[in-house]
Coordinates of C-alpha atoms in Angstrom, one line a residue:
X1 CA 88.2 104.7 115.5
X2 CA 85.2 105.7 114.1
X3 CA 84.4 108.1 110.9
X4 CA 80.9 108.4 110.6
X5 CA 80.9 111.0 107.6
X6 CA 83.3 108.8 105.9
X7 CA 81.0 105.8 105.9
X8 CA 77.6 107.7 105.6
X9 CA 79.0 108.8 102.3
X10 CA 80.2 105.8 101.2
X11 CA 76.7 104.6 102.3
X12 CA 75.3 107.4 99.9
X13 CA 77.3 106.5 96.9
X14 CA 76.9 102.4 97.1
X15 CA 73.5 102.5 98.4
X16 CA 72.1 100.5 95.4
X17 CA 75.4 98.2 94.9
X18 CA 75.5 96.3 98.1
X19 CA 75.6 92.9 95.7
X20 CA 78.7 93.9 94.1
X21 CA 80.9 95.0 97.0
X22 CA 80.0 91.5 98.3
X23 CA 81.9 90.1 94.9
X24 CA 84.9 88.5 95.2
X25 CA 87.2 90.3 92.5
X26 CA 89.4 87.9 90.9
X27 CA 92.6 88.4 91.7
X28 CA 91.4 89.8 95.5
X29 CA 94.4 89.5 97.9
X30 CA 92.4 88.6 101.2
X31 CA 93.6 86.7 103.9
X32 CA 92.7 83.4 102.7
X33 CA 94.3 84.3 100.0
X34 CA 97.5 86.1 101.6
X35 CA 97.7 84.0 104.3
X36 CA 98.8 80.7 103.0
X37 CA 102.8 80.1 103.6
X38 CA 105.2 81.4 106.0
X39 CA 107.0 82.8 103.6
X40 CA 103.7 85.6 102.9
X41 CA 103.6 85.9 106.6
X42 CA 107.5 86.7 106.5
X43 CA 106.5 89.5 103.7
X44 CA 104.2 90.7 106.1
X45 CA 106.3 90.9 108.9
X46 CA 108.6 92.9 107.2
X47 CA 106.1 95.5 105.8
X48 CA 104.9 95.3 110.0
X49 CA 108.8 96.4 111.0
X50 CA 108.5 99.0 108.1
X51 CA 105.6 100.4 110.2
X52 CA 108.0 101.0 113.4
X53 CA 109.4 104.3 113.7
X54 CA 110.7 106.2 117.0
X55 CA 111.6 109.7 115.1
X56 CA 109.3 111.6 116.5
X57 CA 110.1 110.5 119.8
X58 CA 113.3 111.6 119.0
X59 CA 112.6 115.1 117.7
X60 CA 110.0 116.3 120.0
X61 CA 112.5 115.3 123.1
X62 CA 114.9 117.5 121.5
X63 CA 112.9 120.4 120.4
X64 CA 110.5 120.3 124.0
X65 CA 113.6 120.2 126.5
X66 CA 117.0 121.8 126.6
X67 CA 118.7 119.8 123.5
X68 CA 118.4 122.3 120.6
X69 CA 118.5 125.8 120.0
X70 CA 117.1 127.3 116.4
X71 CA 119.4 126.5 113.7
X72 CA 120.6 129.8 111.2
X73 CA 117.8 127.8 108.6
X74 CA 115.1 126.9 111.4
X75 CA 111.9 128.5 112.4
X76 CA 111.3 127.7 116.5
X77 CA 107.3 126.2 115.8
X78 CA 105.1 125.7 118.7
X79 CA 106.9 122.6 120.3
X80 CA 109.9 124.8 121.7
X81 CA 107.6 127.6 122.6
X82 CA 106.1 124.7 125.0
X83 CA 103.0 125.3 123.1
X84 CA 101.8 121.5 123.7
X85 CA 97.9 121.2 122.9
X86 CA 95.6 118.5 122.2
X87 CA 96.7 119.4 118.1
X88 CA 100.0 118.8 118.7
X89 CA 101.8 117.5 115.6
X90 CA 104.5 115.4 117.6
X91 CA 102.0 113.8 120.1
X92 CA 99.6 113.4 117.1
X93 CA 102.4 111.8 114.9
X94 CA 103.6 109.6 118.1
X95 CA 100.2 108.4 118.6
X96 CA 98.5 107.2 115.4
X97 CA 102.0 106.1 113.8
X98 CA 102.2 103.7 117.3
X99 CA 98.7 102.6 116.3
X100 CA 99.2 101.9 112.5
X101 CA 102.3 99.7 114.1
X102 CA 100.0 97.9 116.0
X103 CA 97.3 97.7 113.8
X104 CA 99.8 96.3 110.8
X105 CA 100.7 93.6 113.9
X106 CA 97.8 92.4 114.7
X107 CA 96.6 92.1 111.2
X108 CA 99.5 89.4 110.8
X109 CA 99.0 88.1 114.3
X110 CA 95.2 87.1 113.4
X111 CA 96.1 86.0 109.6
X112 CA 98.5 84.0 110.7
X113 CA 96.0 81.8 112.3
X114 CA 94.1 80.9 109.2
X115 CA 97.7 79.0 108.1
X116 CA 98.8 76.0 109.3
X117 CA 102.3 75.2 109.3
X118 CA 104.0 72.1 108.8
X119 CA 106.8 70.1 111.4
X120 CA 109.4 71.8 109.5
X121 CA 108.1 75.5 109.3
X122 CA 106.6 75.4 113.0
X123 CA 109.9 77.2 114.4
X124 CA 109.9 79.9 111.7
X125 CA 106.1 80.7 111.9
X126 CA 106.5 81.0 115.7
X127 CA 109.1 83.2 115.3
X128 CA 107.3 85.8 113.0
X129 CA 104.6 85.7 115.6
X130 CA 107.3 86.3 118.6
X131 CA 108.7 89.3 116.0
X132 CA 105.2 90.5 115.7
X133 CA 103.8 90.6 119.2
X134 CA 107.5 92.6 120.4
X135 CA 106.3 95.1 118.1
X136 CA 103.3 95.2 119.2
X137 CA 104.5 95.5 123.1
X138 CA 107.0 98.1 122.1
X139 CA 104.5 100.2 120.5
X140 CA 102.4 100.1 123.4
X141 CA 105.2 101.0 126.0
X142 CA 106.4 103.8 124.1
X143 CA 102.1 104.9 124.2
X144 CA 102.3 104.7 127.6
X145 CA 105.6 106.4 127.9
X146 CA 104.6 109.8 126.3
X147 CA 100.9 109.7 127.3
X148 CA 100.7 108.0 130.8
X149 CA 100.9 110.5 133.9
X150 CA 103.0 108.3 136.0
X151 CA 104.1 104.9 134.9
X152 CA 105.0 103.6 138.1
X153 CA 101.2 103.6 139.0
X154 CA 99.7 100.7 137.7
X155 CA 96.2 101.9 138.4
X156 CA 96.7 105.3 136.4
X157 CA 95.8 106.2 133.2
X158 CA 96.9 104.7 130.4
X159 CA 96.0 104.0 127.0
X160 CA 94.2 102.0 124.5
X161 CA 95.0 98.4 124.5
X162 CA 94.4 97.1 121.4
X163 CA 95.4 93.1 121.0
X164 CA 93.4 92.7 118.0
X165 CA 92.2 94.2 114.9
X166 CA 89.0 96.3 116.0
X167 CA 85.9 97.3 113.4
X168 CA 86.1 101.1 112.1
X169 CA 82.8 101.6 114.6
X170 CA 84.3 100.7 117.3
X171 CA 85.5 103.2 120.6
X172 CA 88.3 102.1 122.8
X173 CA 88.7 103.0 125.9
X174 CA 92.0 103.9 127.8
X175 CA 93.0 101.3 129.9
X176 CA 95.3 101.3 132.9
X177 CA 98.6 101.3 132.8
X178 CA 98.4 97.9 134.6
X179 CA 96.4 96.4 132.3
X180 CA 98.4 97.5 129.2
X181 CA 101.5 96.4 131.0
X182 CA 99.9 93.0 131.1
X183 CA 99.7 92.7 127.6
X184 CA 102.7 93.6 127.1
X185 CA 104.5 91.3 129.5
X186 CA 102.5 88.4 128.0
X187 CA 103.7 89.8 124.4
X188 CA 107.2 89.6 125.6
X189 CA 107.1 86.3 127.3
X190 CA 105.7 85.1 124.1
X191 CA 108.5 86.5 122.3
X192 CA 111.0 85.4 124.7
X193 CA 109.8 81.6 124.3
X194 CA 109.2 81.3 119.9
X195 CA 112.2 83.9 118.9
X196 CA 114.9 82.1 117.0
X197 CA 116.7 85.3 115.5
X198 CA 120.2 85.7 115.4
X199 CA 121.6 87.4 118.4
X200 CA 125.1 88.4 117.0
X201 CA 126.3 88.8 113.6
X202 CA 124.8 89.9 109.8
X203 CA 121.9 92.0 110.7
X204 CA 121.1 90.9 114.1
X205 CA 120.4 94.0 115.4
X206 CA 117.9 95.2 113.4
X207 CA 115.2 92.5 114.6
X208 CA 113.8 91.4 117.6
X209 CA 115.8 88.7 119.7
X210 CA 116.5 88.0 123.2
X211 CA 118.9 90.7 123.9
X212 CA 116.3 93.3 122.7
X213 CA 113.9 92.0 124.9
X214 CA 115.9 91.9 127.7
X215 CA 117.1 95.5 127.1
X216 CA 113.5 96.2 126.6
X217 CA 112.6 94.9 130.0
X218 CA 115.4 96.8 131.7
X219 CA 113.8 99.9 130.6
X220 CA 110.8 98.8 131.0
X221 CA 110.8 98.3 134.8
X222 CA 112.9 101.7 135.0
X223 CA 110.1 103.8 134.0
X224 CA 107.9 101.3 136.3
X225 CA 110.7 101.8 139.2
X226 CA 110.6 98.1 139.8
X227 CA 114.4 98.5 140.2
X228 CA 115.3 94.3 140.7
X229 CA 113.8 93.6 137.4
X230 CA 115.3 96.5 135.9
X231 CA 118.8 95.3 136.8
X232 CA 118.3 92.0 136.2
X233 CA 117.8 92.6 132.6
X234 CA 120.2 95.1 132.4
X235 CA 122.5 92.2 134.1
X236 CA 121.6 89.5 131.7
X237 CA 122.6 92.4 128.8
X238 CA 125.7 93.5 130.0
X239 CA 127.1 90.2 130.7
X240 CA 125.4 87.6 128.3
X241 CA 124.5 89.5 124.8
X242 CA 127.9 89.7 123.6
X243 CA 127.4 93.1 123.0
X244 CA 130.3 95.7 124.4
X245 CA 130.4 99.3 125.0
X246 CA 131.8 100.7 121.9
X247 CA 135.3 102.1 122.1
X248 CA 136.4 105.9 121.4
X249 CA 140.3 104.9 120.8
X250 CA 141.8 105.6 118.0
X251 CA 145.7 107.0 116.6
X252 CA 145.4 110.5 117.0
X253 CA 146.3 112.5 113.6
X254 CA 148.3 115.3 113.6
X255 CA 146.6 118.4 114.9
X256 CA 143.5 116.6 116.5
X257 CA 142.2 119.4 118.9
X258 CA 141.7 118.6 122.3
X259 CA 138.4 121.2 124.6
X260 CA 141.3 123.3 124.8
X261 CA 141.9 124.0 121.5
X262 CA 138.1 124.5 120.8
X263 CA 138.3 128.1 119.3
X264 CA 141.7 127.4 117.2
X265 CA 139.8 125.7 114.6
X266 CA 136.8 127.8 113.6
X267 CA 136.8 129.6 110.6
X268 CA 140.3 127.0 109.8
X269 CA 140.6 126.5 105.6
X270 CA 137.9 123.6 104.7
X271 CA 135.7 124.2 107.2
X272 CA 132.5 124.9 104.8
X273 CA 133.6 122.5 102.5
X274 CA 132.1 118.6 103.3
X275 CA 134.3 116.7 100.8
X276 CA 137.2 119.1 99.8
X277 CA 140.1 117.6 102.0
X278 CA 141.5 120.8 104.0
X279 CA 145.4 121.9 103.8
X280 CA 147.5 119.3 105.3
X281 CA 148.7 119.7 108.6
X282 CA 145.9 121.9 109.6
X283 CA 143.1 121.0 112.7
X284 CA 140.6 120.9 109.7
X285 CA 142.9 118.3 108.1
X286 CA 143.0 116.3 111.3
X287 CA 139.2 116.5 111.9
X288 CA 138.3 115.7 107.6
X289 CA 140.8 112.5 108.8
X290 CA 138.8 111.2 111.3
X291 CA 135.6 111.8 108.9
X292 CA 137.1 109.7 106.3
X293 CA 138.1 107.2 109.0
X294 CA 135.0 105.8 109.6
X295 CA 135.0 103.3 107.4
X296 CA 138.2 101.3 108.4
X297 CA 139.6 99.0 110.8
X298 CA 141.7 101.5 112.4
X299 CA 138.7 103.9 113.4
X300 CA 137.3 104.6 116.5
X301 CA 134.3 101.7 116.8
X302 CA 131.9 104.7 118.5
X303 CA 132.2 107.0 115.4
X304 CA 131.9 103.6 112.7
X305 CA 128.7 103.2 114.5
X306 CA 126.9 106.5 113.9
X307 CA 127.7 106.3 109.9
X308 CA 126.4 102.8 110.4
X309 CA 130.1 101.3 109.6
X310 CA 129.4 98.6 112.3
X311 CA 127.1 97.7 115.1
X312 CA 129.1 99.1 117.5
X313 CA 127.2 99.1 120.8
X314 CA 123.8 98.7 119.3
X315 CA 121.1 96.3 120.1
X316 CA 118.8 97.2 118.9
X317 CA 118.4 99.3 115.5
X318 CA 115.7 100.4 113.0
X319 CA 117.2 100.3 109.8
X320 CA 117.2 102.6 107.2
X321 CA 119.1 102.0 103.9
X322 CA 120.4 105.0 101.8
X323 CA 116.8 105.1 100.1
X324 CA 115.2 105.9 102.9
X325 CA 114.2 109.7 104.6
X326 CA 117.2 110.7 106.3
X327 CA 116.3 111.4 110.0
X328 CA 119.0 114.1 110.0
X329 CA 117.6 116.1 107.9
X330 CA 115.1 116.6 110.9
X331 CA 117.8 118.9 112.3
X332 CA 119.9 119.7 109.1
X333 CA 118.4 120.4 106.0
X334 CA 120.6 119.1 103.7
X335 CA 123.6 117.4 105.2
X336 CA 125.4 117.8 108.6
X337 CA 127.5 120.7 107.9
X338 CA 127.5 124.8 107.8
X339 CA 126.4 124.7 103.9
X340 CA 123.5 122.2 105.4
X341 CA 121.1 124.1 106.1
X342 CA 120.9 123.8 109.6
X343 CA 117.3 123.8 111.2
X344 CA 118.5 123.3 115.0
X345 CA 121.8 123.4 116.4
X346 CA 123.0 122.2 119.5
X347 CA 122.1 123.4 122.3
X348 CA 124.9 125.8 123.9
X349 CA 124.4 124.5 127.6
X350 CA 124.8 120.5 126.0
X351 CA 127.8 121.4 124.1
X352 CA 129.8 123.2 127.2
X353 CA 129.6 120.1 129.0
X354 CA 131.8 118.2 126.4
X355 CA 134.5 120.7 126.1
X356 CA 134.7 119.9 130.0
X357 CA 137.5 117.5 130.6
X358 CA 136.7 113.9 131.5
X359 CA 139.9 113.8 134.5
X360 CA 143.4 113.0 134.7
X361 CA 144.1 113.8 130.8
X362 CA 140.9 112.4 129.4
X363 CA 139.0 113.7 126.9
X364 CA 135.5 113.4 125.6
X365 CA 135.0 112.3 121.8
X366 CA 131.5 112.9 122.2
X367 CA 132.6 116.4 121.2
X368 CA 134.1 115.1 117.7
X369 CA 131.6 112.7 117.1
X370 CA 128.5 114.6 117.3
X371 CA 129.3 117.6 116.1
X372 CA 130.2 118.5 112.5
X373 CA 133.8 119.7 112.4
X374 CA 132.4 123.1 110.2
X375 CA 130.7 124.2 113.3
X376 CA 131.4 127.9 114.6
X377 CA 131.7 128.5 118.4
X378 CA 131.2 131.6 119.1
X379 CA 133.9 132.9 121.9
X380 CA 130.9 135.2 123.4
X381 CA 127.7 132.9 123.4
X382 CA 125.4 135.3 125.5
X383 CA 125.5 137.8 122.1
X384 CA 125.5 135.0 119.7
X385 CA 123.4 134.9 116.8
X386 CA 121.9 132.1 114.4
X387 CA 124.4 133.3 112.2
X388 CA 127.6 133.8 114.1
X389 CA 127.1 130.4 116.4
X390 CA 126.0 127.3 114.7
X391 CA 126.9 124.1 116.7
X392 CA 126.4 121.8 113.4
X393 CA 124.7 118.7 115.0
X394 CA 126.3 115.2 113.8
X395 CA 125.0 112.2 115.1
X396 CA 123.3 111.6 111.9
X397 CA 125.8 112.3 109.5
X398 CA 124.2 109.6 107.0
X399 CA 126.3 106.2 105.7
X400 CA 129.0 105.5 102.9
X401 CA 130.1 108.7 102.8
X402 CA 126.5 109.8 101.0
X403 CA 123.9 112.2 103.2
X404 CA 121.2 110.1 102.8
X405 CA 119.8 107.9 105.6
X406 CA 120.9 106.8 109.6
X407 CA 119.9 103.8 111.1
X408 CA 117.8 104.7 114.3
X409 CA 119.7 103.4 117.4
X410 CA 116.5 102.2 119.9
X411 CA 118.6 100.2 123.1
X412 CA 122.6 100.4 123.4
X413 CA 124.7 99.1 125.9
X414 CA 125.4 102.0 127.4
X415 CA 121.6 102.6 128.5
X416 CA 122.3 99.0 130.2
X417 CA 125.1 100.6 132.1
X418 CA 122.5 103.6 132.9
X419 CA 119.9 101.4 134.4
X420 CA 121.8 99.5 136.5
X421 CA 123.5 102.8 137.9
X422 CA 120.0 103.6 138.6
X423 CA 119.6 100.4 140.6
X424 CA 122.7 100.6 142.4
X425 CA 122.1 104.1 143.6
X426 CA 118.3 102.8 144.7
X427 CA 120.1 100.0 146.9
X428 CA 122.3 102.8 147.9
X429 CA 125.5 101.0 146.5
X430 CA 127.0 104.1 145.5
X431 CA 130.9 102.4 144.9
X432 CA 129.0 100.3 141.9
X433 CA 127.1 103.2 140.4
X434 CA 130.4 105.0 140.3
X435 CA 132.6 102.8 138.5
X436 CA 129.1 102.0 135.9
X437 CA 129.4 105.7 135.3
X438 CA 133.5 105.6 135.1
X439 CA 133.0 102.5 132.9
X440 CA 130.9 104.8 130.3
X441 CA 133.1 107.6 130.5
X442 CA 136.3 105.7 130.0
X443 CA 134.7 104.0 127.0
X444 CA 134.3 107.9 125.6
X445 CA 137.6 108.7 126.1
X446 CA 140.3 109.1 123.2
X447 CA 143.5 110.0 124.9
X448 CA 145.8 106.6 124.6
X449 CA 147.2 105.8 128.4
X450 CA 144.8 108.2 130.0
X451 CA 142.3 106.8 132.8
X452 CA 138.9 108.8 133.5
X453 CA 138.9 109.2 137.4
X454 CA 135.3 107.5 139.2
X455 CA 132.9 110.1 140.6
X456 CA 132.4 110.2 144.1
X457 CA 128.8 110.4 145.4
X458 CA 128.1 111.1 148.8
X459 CA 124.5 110.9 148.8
X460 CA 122.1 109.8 146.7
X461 CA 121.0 113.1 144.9
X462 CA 124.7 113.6 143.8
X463 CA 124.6 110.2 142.4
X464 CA 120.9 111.1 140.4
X465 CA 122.8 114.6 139.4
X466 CA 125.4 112.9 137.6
X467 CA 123.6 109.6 136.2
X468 CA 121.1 112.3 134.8
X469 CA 123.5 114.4 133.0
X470 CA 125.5 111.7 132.0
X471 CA 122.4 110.5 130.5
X472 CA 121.9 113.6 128.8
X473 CA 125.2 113.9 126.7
X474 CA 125.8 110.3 125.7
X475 CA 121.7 109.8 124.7
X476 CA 121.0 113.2 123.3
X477 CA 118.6 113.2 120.0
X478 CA 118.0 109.8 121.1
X479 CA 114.2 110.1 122.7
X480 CA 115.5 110.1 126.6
X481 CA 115.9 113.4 127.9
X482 CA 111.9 114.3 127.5
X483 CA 111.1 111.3 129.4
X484 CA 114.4 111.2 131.7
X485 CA 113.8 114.9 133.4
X486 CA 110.2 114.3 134.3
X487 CA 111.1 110.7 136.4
X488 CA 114.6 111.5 137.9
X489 CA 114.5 115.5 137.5
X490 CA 113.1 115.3 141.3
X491 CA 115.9 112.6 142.5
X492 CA 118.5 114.4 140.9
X493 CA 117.5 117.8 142.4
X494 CA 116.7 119.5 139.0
X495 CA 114.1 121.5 138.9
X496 CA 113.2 121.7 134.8
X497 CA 114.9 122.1 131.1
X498 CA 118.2 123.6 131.1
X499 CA 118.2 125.8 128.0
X500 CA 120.9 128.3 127.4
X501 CA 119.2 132.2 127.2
X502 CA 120.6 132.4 123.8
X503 CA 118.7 128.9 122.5
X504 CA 115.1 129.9 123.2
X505 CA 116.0 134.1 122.3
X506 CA 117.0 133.4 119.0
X507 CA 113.8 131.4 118.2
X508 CA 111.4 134.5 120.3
X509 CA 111.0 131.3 122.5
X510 CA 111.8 132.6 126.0
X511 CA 108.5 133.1 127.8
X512 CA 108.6 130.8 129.7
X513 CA 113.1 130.3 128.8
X514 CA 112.1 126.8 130.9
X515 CA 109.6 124.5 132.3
X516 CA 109.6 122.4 135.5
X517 CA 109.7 119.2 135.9
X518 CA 106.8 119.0 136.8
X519 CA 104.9 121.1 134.7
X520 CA 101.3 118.9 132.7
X521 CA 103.5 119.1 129.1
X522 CA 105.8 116.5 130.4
X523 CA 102.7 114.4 129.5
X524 CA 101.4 115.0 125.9
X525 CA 97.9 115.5 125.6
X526 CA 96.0 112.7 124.0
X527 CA 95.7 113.9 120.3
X528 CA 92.3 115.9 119.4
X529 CA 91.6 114.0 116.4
X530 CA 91.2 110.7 118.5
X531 CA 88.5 112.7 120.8
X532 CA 86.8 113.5 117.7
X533 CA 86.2 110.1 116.8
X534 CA 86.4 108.3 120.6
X535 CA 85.4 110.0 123.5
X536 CA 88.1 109.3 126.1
X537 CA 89.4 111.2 129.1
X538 CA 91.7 113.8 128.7
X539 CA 95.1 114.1 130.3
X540 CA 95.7 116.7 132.8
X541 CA 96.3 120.4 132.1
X542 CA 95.6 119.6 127.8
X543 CA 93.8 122.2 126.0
X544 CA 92.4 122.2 122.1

């Protein structure tokens, strides 16, 4: 990217000391100089994860679709107003963070080759280069998955490939999706043949290793609707990573409400208070139980795994220790509660669907485990307010019992199951996509000796309907839904975002209340301050 005032400043300024920028400052770290072991390389590498980020990913597919409503603390912005130009913040902040990824990856890629290894480092050095060109094909398939019209058309529009570390002069054209998809296969193959990273155990799942890159391919021919490769890695996933769904079971305490007992515990003694244990034998006692449980063997694995107590189903994460910016904080000021802050809740339409039974006794602990136990529910939502309804979002409740930081969850098993629904239902083997979707469903259950019944699809528009919204409460404020309702919407016979009245009233957000699925915003525009600089085409329907 070019900046032509910048430099004809600098020009300006230096104009008469071109010999001494050409010195050699003692002390200079270069890349002869940085480059010289594997264990710099391995420094680099980790500054290069540092760089990867999906956050706001995650909070523009919230705030665009049907996830979120305004929060008592929020202000509604332009996102959820579906005001989408070309000077977005979101698409501006998804595109030049994905770059600075790429660019930090590349810069290690290329300094790497000024070091030779020895017979005993060759393993390791080809591993930080496997590390470094994933990153480099995950930031360019999460480009192409917010700023390409149609992934499944390898000859449209995609964006700039860029496999090695440009000048500041030069412009870079969009490439095709095909084209970028052919780095990034080669990236992956690469990565698939030189990674030596553990694949179970300590940390595994905050770096690249196979299973990531299988679970990467699996959603990676999704989007691409190559539905054999798509299953495939799924397959290899499911059944080779070691990796299970993670369970919802646990002893229920006394006085854990069921959906039916939604309303009996607002307002209940300790509901505003985070750490002040409740009364015993209250439903706010049971609820401040299964907080505190988190963190022992006897908890339900699902909940350990959003306060980053275990791995859970994860297989891939981006960490984030308790120094770093909390990503909750995105939708809760301070902490996940009522005295948080809030700046979105949940959206009202989301939240119905996990007070809806799961079948034959079964209950949904999605309901428990992503939202705050100080929530209000208001028993006449069309007349809510931001103050008298606030569905306190909790899937990033923070670790160790301290609001302070989440680790990002990027590929979990239960996407795998997802995908190969997907598949199944394509091959129209509707009996397998049932019991993949049972399989989920079951795995969210907390009622000991219960059994989730299989759906039944009779076509496969039903089966789209059902993979689609089970998509949509187990992946919420995980980066899907955005991207999910513009490639199955059509399949699954939606026709846009889902918001409740209330959601977009409250935040003077409801012209339009919703778009369609196939409205130009389900593409982001390519930013305005990369046309300033490069002169590339446009996406359809942008505007400055």
């Amino acid at each position: 990217m070019k900046k032509y005032i910048i430099l004809f400043l600098m020009t300006v300024s230096i104009y008469s000391c071109n010999d001494a920028i050409d010195i050699v400052q003692d002390g200079e770290l270069n890349n002869d100089a940085l480059y010289t072991s594997v264990e710099n390389m391995q420094l680099v590498l980790n500054d290069v994860y540092g760089q990867m980020s999906t956050t706001n990913e995650l909070l523009l597919s919230s705030i665009l679709t049907d996830e979120v409503g305004l929060g008592e603390a929020g202000f509604p912005g332009d996102t959820h107003s579906f005001q989408i130009f070309s000077t977005n913040g979101s698409a501006n902040a998804i595109w030049f963070q994905k770059y600075q990824a790429i660019n930090r990856a590349n810069r290690l890629i290329e300094g790497a080759a000024l070091y030779t290894p020895n017979d005993a480092e060759v393993d390791e050095y080809n591993n930080i280069l496997a590390q470094a060109r994933a990153i480099r094909a995950f930031c360019h398939f999460q480009l192409l998955t917010y700023f390409s019209t149609d992934l499944s058309d390898d000859d449209a529009l995609g964006v700039m490939l860029v496999d090695y570390v440009p000048s500041i002069e030069e412009d870079l054209p969009r490439s095709t999706n095909g084209e970028v998809f052919a780095l990034i296969e080669s990236d992956l193959l690469f990565a698939e043949n030189n990674l030596t990273t553990a694949t179970s155990g300590g940390t595994s799942w905050y770096y690249f290793n196979t299973n990531v890159i299988d679970a990467m391919r699996a959603r990676m021919y999704l989007y691409r609707e190559n539905y054999t490769l798509a299953e495939l890695y799924a397959d290899n996933v499911i059944n080779n990573s070691g990796i299970v769904l993670a369970s919802s079971m646990f002893t229920l305490p006394a006085n854990f409400p069921t959906s039916t007992d939604e309303m009996s515990h607002v307002g209940a003694a300790g509901a505003t208070s985070l750490d002040a244990a409740p009364p015993t034998g209250t439903i706010q006692f049971a609820l401040y139980q299964m907080d505190r449980w988190t963190a022992t063997s006897t908890s339900p694995m699902y909940k350990k795994m959003w306060v980053d107590a275990d791995q859970g189903e994860a297989i891939f994460s981006l960490g984030r220790p308790n120094s770093s910016t909390n990503f909750g904080s995105a939708y809760n000021t301070n902490n996940s509660s009522a005295t948080g802050a809030p700046l979105w809740d949940m959206g009202r339409n989301l939240f119905d669907l996990y007070t809806e039974p799961l079948g034959n006794g079964a209950q949904d602990f999605r309901r428990w485990a992503f939202v705050d136990r100080s929530a209000t529910i208001s028993t006449d939502p069309l007349n809510a307010t931001r103050g008298s309804e606030n569905i306190i979002i909790d899937k990033y409740p923070g670790k160790d019992g301290a609001h302070s930081a989440n680790d990002i969850k990027v590929f979990r098993m239960s996407e795998m199951y997802f995908i190969k629904a997907e598949a199944r239902v394509e091959a129209n083997d509707f009996d397998s996509a049932e019991s993949l979707i049972q399989d989920v469903r079951q795995a969210r259950n907390y009622i000991s000796g219960t059994t989730v019944p299989a759906p039944n699809y009779n076509d496969g528009t039903e089966a789209y309907a059902d993979i689609l919204m089970e998509r949509y409460k187990e992946l919420c404020f995980e980066g899907h839904r955005y991207i999910d309702l513009k490639r199955i919407g059509a399949k699954a016979g939606v026709s846009g975002t889902n918001r409740f009245i209330a959601d977009s009233q409250n935040a003077s957000a409801e012209n339009p209340l919703n778009i369609s699925i196939g409205d130009y915003r389900f593409t982001l525009p390519i930013p305005q301050a990369e046309l300033n600089v490069n002169s590339l085409p446009q996406n359809p329907g942008a505007t400055y």
